[in-house]
Amino acid sequence: MKPPKTPAGLAANPDSAAKSASAAPVALPSAPPDNASRWLLTREDSGREEALFQPPAPRIPLSTYRLQFNRDFTFNQARGIVPYLSALGISHLYASPYLKARPGSRHGYDIIDHNALNPEIGTYEEFVQLCATLSEHGMGQVLDVVPNHMGVQGGDNAWWLDVLENGQASAYAGFFDIDWMPIKAMLRGKVLLPVLGNSYGAELDNAELQLRFDAERGEFVIYYYEHHFPVDPAQYPHILAHRMDTLSTRLGQDNPLLMEYQSLVTAFRNLPPRDEDSPERQVERRRDKEVYKRHLAGLVEQSSDIAGFLEENLHIFNGTAGEPSSFDLLHDLIKAQAYRLAFWRVASDEINYRRFFDINDLAGLRMENDEVFDATHQLVLRLVREGKLDGLRLDHPDGLYDPEAYFHKLVEQCGRTGHAPYLVVEKILAVREDLRSSWPVQGTTGYEFTNLLNGLFVATSAAERMTRLYHSFIGEHVNFDDLLYRSKQLIMKTALAGELNVLANQLSKIAEADRHTCDYTLNGLRAALAEIVACFPVYRGYISAREVAPEDRRNIEQAIAAAKRRSTTADTSIFDFLREVLTLAAADGKTPAYYEQVLAFAMKFQQFTSPVMAKGLEDTSAYIYHRLLSLNEVGGDPRQFGVTRTAFHRANQARAEHWPHAMLATSTHDTKRSEDVRARLNVLSEIPAAWRLALRHWSRANRSLKRIVDGMPVPTPNDEYFIYQTLLGIWPQGEPDKNEMARFSVRLAEYLVKAVREAKVHTSWINPNTAYEDAILAFADTLINAPAESAFLTDFLPFQRRIARLGLFNSLSQTVIKLTVPGVPDIYQGCECWDFSLVDPDNRRPVDFGHRRTLLDTLQTLATQESQQRSAGVHALCDTLEDGRAKLLVVRTALALRERWPDVFQQGSYLPLAVKGEHAAHLCAYARIASGRTVITVAPRFFAQLLGEADTLPLGEKVWGNTTVDLPFHRRDNQYSCAFTGNERKPSPRRSGWCLPVSQVLAEFPVGLIVGERVSKSNSIG
């Protein structure tokens, strides 16, 4: 959480704010805004609905390429690279959100209007041109959509501004997930707005809050830098009637304009109040307030006396800095609004609207309400209907009240357009957690695959040695279970304390409604809730009115048991009560009203556990526990040290059976490190002894570089261990010049500040410790700018070069695997070549597509050459690995093969292949088979152990010896060739069957991609 970005002296722009606030709201259905979704069905109801509705089959992408759109990368720029993406073999552009977002948004997840395109990215005509260009190249598009939240604050979200003006009487009050009846009495009927850079009183007394009048619209607004807050029209009389005798004297008692003005004051005063629950009276308020505003604007335009009078009143209300009593009028006016302006630090304790994690500027939407769905999906459904979108990526579904109901509703509505989009969900699965089979989607966005594939290149046998090494270096034993528990508790005590308070309040009302549970106190319930959430084993459950699934019961039971063990409370029966509530058993035999309370709590609880897990695991624990940083990834578990080949094959077979079109990701806009950084760091698991020795040398060489901060040397051993791994992972390739090292230094500094603040140990976003951060930066800067002959660089650079070279081989293997296992491979922008990026914003730097186009052209020229020249050219790529063409060759070749034989990759079976011989442990091999066609992937691993210290290529018989890959499906009329060179590969017979010698498969290139099909003796394949 960060303070609001409101630099002193930055004046708000009332003209632009007024224009954005005046955006025409989307027409709403006649049903009241809190109407529950018709998709909150029982399982039987859902089955009947599905039986009546059979959507068409979606167009499944063969591959996707993720592009990050913003004002610096527009529709026109994307259109310019479509020919390149087509030549690369991409079937679908995969776009970041490009609906209208907050001005200057770098990511697009802060949408303010779901039914308009982001003007910073381009016009609708430019968007249409992009779609046409994609179509001309036979490509489609997948769009990242954001159903969970909207961008708020500032002055550009018309729905949010309407809520601030009208409170519960707003047509959009039911759109946002606001607790209008919080524990704190002064917040009831209000929205907490934690936007102030200092305490409310200080900001008011310093005249930072300014009341202004929009003469064109007849509206009063309170401004604070870029933020503006509409005044409740029913409170306008506070301003309009102030010093009424002065206006009477100025105009004269019998002046018709005065009487008209006084009548208007009375009309504003008699508007239905904000807490009016009658729909008819709410509609009356919405209608009349706009009529009265226009009337006021007309009077001001007609009478300079009235205009001058109001200007004088504004001056009085706005007070004089240094005279606190001069702000009393403005203070009383602010107190009467549907919001409470507050210091940004107040958010963690008292926030009463659901946010995206702890980001105050992103307010949760109640997508369970049909009106919200309909109002936010008009443009997306139109683009689906027009065939401009083949697929949708659904962002953060775990934030939704009922994700499954939303998915069904989306599928139904898309189906009514005559199209069924490819749907993938950004669902983070815990280890041994499966995606719900009842979800009508094609799969996840692939974080579980990211970690599965990464784990294949981690030497599982080194787990204990790496753990001992890490603990020895940092001088303490770290139990990750305890660390994660403490991190989640910390998040609930700080960033998400307000959300926990809301839940505890709900639970307390349930307890009070039953005489057997009414003695449980609010504090006790809150503490028990925190214990259960801290012990919850997955991101969230999916209990609903439809069912309580067995896996949900298991997760709750596991959390309850762990919470009881950790709790210090004398009466653990409170946990049993919570179990009954969370599984809905507490409502058995109770009234419908009690059941609704229990169900609502259980489902709100599920919305809370997800951000606590994400912030506690990904954004806290993963920045503290550094045993092997390649394991600290989104969707990963640092406790799981690698993946066996057997487990890897089993997971691929399960995906082929259940989710054959799930997305496969290795780098994304959210990953902590790019695929190529992880590929480097995984090498450390192969050489723990060398890693231990290197750490010893470096720490001794750099001991004098540490500063004493708060009585301790900085960086701490744990942070020092982190810095060394980070340097190994992102150190520039080759011989970087001064300019490249300067850019590297800036990137590293920005990342290190972010990392140590996320850890929340010695500094944080809330309470930055600049002395600690400066010491960290000085240490790192001295390391990377030291003379080449320094003790550190003399030892570090040779070690880093070895890690980097072996990491390139790892990367080639993981790339060919991603492109050939079951699923839809996604390439994050720029990652078709080497990319050594860290977490955002580092991974959102501009991509040099011109350079990549040039590299691709050279490979396309190579592909047209005669067999011998082609083979020599492919082999030569291994001598210039650092230029990225080798990785690009793997990508282009595999994607071309997917285009050529789509049935093999979309419907083909997955067959693990046995590897035998002296280096069998160093290979992962499998086949994809369909319609008599076979694609065999042979991916080496553990290159440090395979090659030792030798600076050689992992090619040929000298390296692979007698290692072979079994071909249990081989027939005599099968013929095989290398997809990279076109050279024939001949199986060898042996007593147990046929096999391919690895020395032949990996003769010219470090990874194998073999194509095979049945042919007559007179034909051959190329």
GROMACS .gro file of N, CA and C in nm, residues 112-175:
model
  192
  112ILE      N    1  -1.228   0.232  -1.605
  112ILE     CA    2  -1.329   0.325  -1.555
  112ILE      C    3  -1.455   0.323  -1.642
  113ASP      N    4  -1.446   0.262  -1.760
  113ASP     CA    5  -1.563   0.251  -1.847
  113ASP      C    6  -1.549   0.123  -1.929
  114HIS      N    7  -1.632   0.024  -1.896
  114HIS     CA    8  -1.624  -0.106  -1.963
  114HIS      C    9  -1.679  -0.103  -2.105
  115ASN      N   10  -1.741   0.005  -2.142
  115ASN     CA   11  -1.808   0.009  -2.272
  115ASN      C   12  -1.745   0.110  -2.367
  116ALA      N   13  -1.617   0.137  -2.345
  116ALA     CA   14  -1.541   0.223  -2.436
  116ALA      C   15  -1.398   0.172  -2.440
  117LEU      N   16  -1.332   0.196  -2.552
  117LEU     CA   17  -1.190   0.162  -2.565
  117LEU      C   18  -1.107   0.273  -2.501
  118ASN      N   19  -0.985   0.237  -2.463
  118ASN     CA   20  -0.896   0.334  -2.402
  118ASN      C   21  -0.844   0.431  -2.509
  119PRO      N   22  -0.881   0.558  -2.502
  119PRO     CA   23  -0.840   0.651  -2.607
  119PRO      C   24  -0.689   0.669  -2.616
  120GLU      N   25  -0.616   0.640  -2.509
  120GLU     CA   26  -0.470   0.650  -2.515
  120GLU      C   27  -0.410   0.541  -2.602
  121ILE      N   28  -0.485   0.431  -2.619
  121ILE     CA   29  -0.435   0.319  -2.700
  121ILE      C   30  -0.480   0.332  -2.844
  122GLY      N   31  -0.590   0.398  -2.866
  122GLY     CA   32  -0.634   0.420  -3.004
  122GLY      C   33  -0.783   0.439  -3.016
  123THR      N   34  -0.825   0.477  -3.134
  123THR     CA   35  -0.966   0.496  -3.163
  123THR      C   36  -1.030   0.363  -3.201
  124TYR      N   37  -1.162   0.366  -3.208
  124TYR     CA   38  -1.232   0.244  -3.249
  124TYR      C   39  -1.195   0.208  -3.393
  125GLU      N   40  -1.178   0.309  -3.478
  125GLU     CA   41  -1.140   0.282  -3.617
  125GLU      C   42  -1.003   0.214  -3.623
  126GLU      N   43  -0.911   0.258  -3.538
  126GLU     CA   44  -0.778   0.196  -3.535
  126GLU      C   45  -0.786   0.053  -3.481
  127PHE      N   46  -0.875   0.033  -3.386
  127PHE     CA   47  -0.896  -0.102  -3.335
  127PHE      C   48  -0.951  -0.193  -3.445
  128VAL      N   49  -1.047  -0.144  -3.520
  128VAL     CA   50  -1.104  -0.222  -3.630
  128VAL      C   51  -0.996  -0.255  -3.733
  129GLN      N   52  -0.908  -0.162  -3.760
  129GLN     CA   53  -0.800  -0.187  -3.854
  129GLN      C   54  -0.707  -0.296  -3.802
  130LEU      N   55  -0.680  -0.296  -3.672
  130LEU     CA   56  -0.599  -0.402  -3.613
  130LEU      C   57  -0.667  -0.536  -3.633
  131CYS      N   58  -0.797  -0.542  -3.604
  131CYS     CA   59  -0.871  -0.668  -3.620
  131CYS      C   60  -0.869  -0.715  -3.765
  132ALA      N   61  -0.882  -0.619  -3.858
  132ALA     CA   62  -0.880  -0.655  -4.001
  132ALA      C   63  -0.744  -0.711  -4.041
  133THR      N   64  -0.638  -0.651  -3.989
  133THR     CA   65  -0.503  -0.699  -4.021
  133THR      C   66  -0.481  -0.839  -3.965
  134LEU      N   67  -0.528  -0.862  -3.844
  134LEU     CA   68  -0.519  -0.996  -3.787
  134LEU      C   69  -0.593  -1.096  -3.875
  135SER      N   70  -0.712  -1.061  -3.918
  135SER     CA   71  -0.792  -1.149  -4.003
  135SER      C   72  -0.722  -1.178  -4.136
  136GLU      N   73  -0.660  -1.075  -4.193
  136GLU     CA   74  -0.589  -1.094  -4.319
  136GLU      C   75  -0.476  -1.194  -4.306
  137HIS      N   76  -0.421  -1.206  -4.188
  137HIS     CA   77  -0.311  -1.300  -4.163
  137HIS      C   78  -0.359  -1.431  -4.101
  138GLY      N   79  -0.491  -1.450  -4.098
  138GLY     CA   80  -0.545  -1.573  -4.044
  138GLY      C   81  -0.534  -1.584  -3.894
  139MET      N   82  -0.520  -1.471  -3.827
  139MET     CA   83  -0.502  -1.470  -3.682
  139MET      C   84  -0.628  -1.421  -3.612
  140GLY      N   85  -0.641  -1.457  -3.485
  140GLY     CA   86  -0.751  -1.411  -3.402
  140GLY      C   87  -0.699  -1.335  -3.282
  141GLN      N   88  -0.787  -1.312  -3.186
  141GLN     CA   89  -0.751  -1.231  -3.072
  141GLN      C   90  -0.815  -1.283  -2.944
  142VAL      N   91  -0.738  -1.281  -2.837
  142VAL     CA   92  -0.785  -1.311  -2.702
  142VAL      C   93  -0.766  -1.186  -2.619
  143LEU      N   94  -0.871  -1.145  -2.546
  143LEU     CA   95  -0.865  -1.022  -2.467
  143LEU      C   96  -0.868  -1.054  -2.318
  144ASP      N   97  -0.784  -0.986  -2.245
  144ASP     CA   98  -0.782  -0.993  -2.099
  144ASP      C   99  -0.892  -0.902  -2.046
  145VAL      N  100  -0.994  -0.959  -1.982
  145VAL     CA  101  -1.105  -0.881  -1.928
  145VAL      C  102  -1.099  -0.882  -1.776
  146VAL      N  103  -1.156  -0.776  -1.716
  146VAL     CA  104  -1.139  -0.753  -1.571
  146VAL      C  105  -1.277  -0.743  -1.506
  147PRO      N  106  -1.336  -0.855  -1.466
  147PRO     CA  107  -1.471  -0.849  -1.408
  147PRO      C  108  -1.475  -0.814  -1.261
  148ASN      N  109  -1.362  -0.822  -1.191
  148ASN     CA  110  -1.364  -0.813  -1.046
  148ASN      C  111  -1.369  -0.672  -0.991
  149HIS      N  112  -1.310  -0.575  -1.060
  149HIS     CA  113  -1.295  -0.444  -1.000
  149HIS      C  114  -1.287  -0.334  -1.106
  150MET      N  115  -1.296  -0.211  -1.060
  150MET     CA  116  -1.283  -0.091  -1.144
  150MET      C  117  -1.187   0.008  -1.079
  151GLY      N  118  -1.132   0.095  -1.163
  151GLY     CA  119  -1.052   0.205  -1.111
  151GLY      C  120  -1.143   0.312  -1.053
  152VAL      N  121  -1.112   0.356  -0.931
  152VAL     CA  122  -1.192   0.460  -0.866
  152VAL      C  123  -1.097   0.569  -0.814
  153GLN      N  124  -1.149   0.657  -0.733
  153GLN     CA  125  -1.080   0.776  -0.685
  153GLN      C  126  -1.055   0.868  -0.804
  154GLY      N  127  -0.966   0.963  -0.792
  154GLY     CA  128  -0.950   1.059  -0.900
  154GLY      C  129  -1.082   1.129  -0.926
  155GLY      N  130  -1.116   1.142  -1.052
  155GLY     CA  131  -1.243   1.205  -1.085
  155GLY      C  132  -1.294   1.159  -1.219
  156ASP      N  133  -1.270   1.030  -1.251
  156ASP     CA  134  -1.298   0.986  -1.387
  156ASP      C  135  -1.390   0.865  -1.397
  157ASN      N  136  -1.437   0.810  -1.285
  157ASN     CA  137  -1.529   0.698  -1.290
  157ASN      C  138  -1.669   0.749  -1.258
  158ALA      N  139  -1.754   0.761  -1.361
  158ALA     CA  140  -1.887   0.821  -1.343
  158ALA      C  141  -1.972   0.743  -1.244
  159TRP      N  142  -1.961   0.611  -1.244
  159TRP     CA  143  -2.041   0.530  -1.151
  159TRP      C  144  -2.001   0.558  -1.007
  160TRP      N  145  -1.870   0.559  -0.983
  160TRP     CA  146  -1.819   0.583  -0.848
  160TRP      C  147  -1.856   0.723  -0.800
  161LEU      N  148  -1.844   0.822  -0.886
  161LEU     CA  149  -1.879   0.959  -0.849
  161LEU      C  150  -2.027   0.969  -0.814
  162ASP      N  151  -2.109   0.894  -0.885
  162ASP     CA  152  -2.253   0.895  -0.855
  162ASP      C  153  -2.280   0.836  -0.717
  163VAL      N  154  -2.205   0.732  -0.682
  163VAL     CA  155  -2.219   0.673  -0.548
  163VAL      C  156  -2.177   0.775  -0.442
  164LEU      N  157  -2.067   0.845  -0.467
  164LEU     CA  158  -2.022   0.945  -0.370
  164LEU      C  159  -2.123   1.057  -0.355
  165GLU      N  160  -2.190   1.092  -0.461
  165GLU     CA  161  -2.288   1.200  -0.455
  165GLU      C  162  -2.416   1.156  -0.386
  166ASN      N  163  -2.460   1.033  -0.411
  166ASN     CA  164  -2.594   0.991  -0.369
  166ASN      C  165  -2.597   0.876  -0.269
  167GLY      N  166  -2.480   0.822  -0.235
  167GLY     CA  167  -2.478   0.716  -0.135
  167GLY      C  168  -2.562   0.597  -0.175
  168GLN      N  169  -2.638   0.545  -0.081
  168GLN     CA  170  -2.718   0.426  -0.107
  168GLN      C  171  -2.832   0.451  -0.205
  169ALA      N  172  -2.864   0.576  -0.231
  169ALA     CA  173  -2.969   0.608  -0.327
  169ALA      C  174  -2.917   0.612  -0.470
  170SER      N  175  -2.786   0.594  -0.488
  170SER     CA  176  -2.728   0.596  -0.623
  170SER      C  177  -2.775   0.475  -0.704
  171ALA      N  178  -2.794   0.496  -0.832
  171ALA     CA  179  -2.828   0.384  -0.921
  171ALA      C  180  -2.716   0.282  -0.925
  172TYR      N  181  -2.597   0.322  -0.880
  172TYR     CA  182  -2.480   0.234  -0.887
  172TYR      C  183  -2.433   0.187  -0.750
  173ALA      N  184  -2.513   0.214  -0.646
  173ALA     CA  185  -2.473   0.172  -0.512
  173ALA      C  186  -2.456   0.021  -0.505
  174GLY      N  187  -2.539  -0.053  -0.579
  174GLY     CA  188  -2.530  -0.199  -0.579
  174GLY      C  189  -2.423  -0.253  -0.670
  175PHE      N  190  -2.355  -0.164  -0.743
  175PHE     CA  191  -2.248  -0.209  -0.832
  175PHE      C  192  -2.120  -0.240  -0.755
   0.00000   0.00000   0.00000
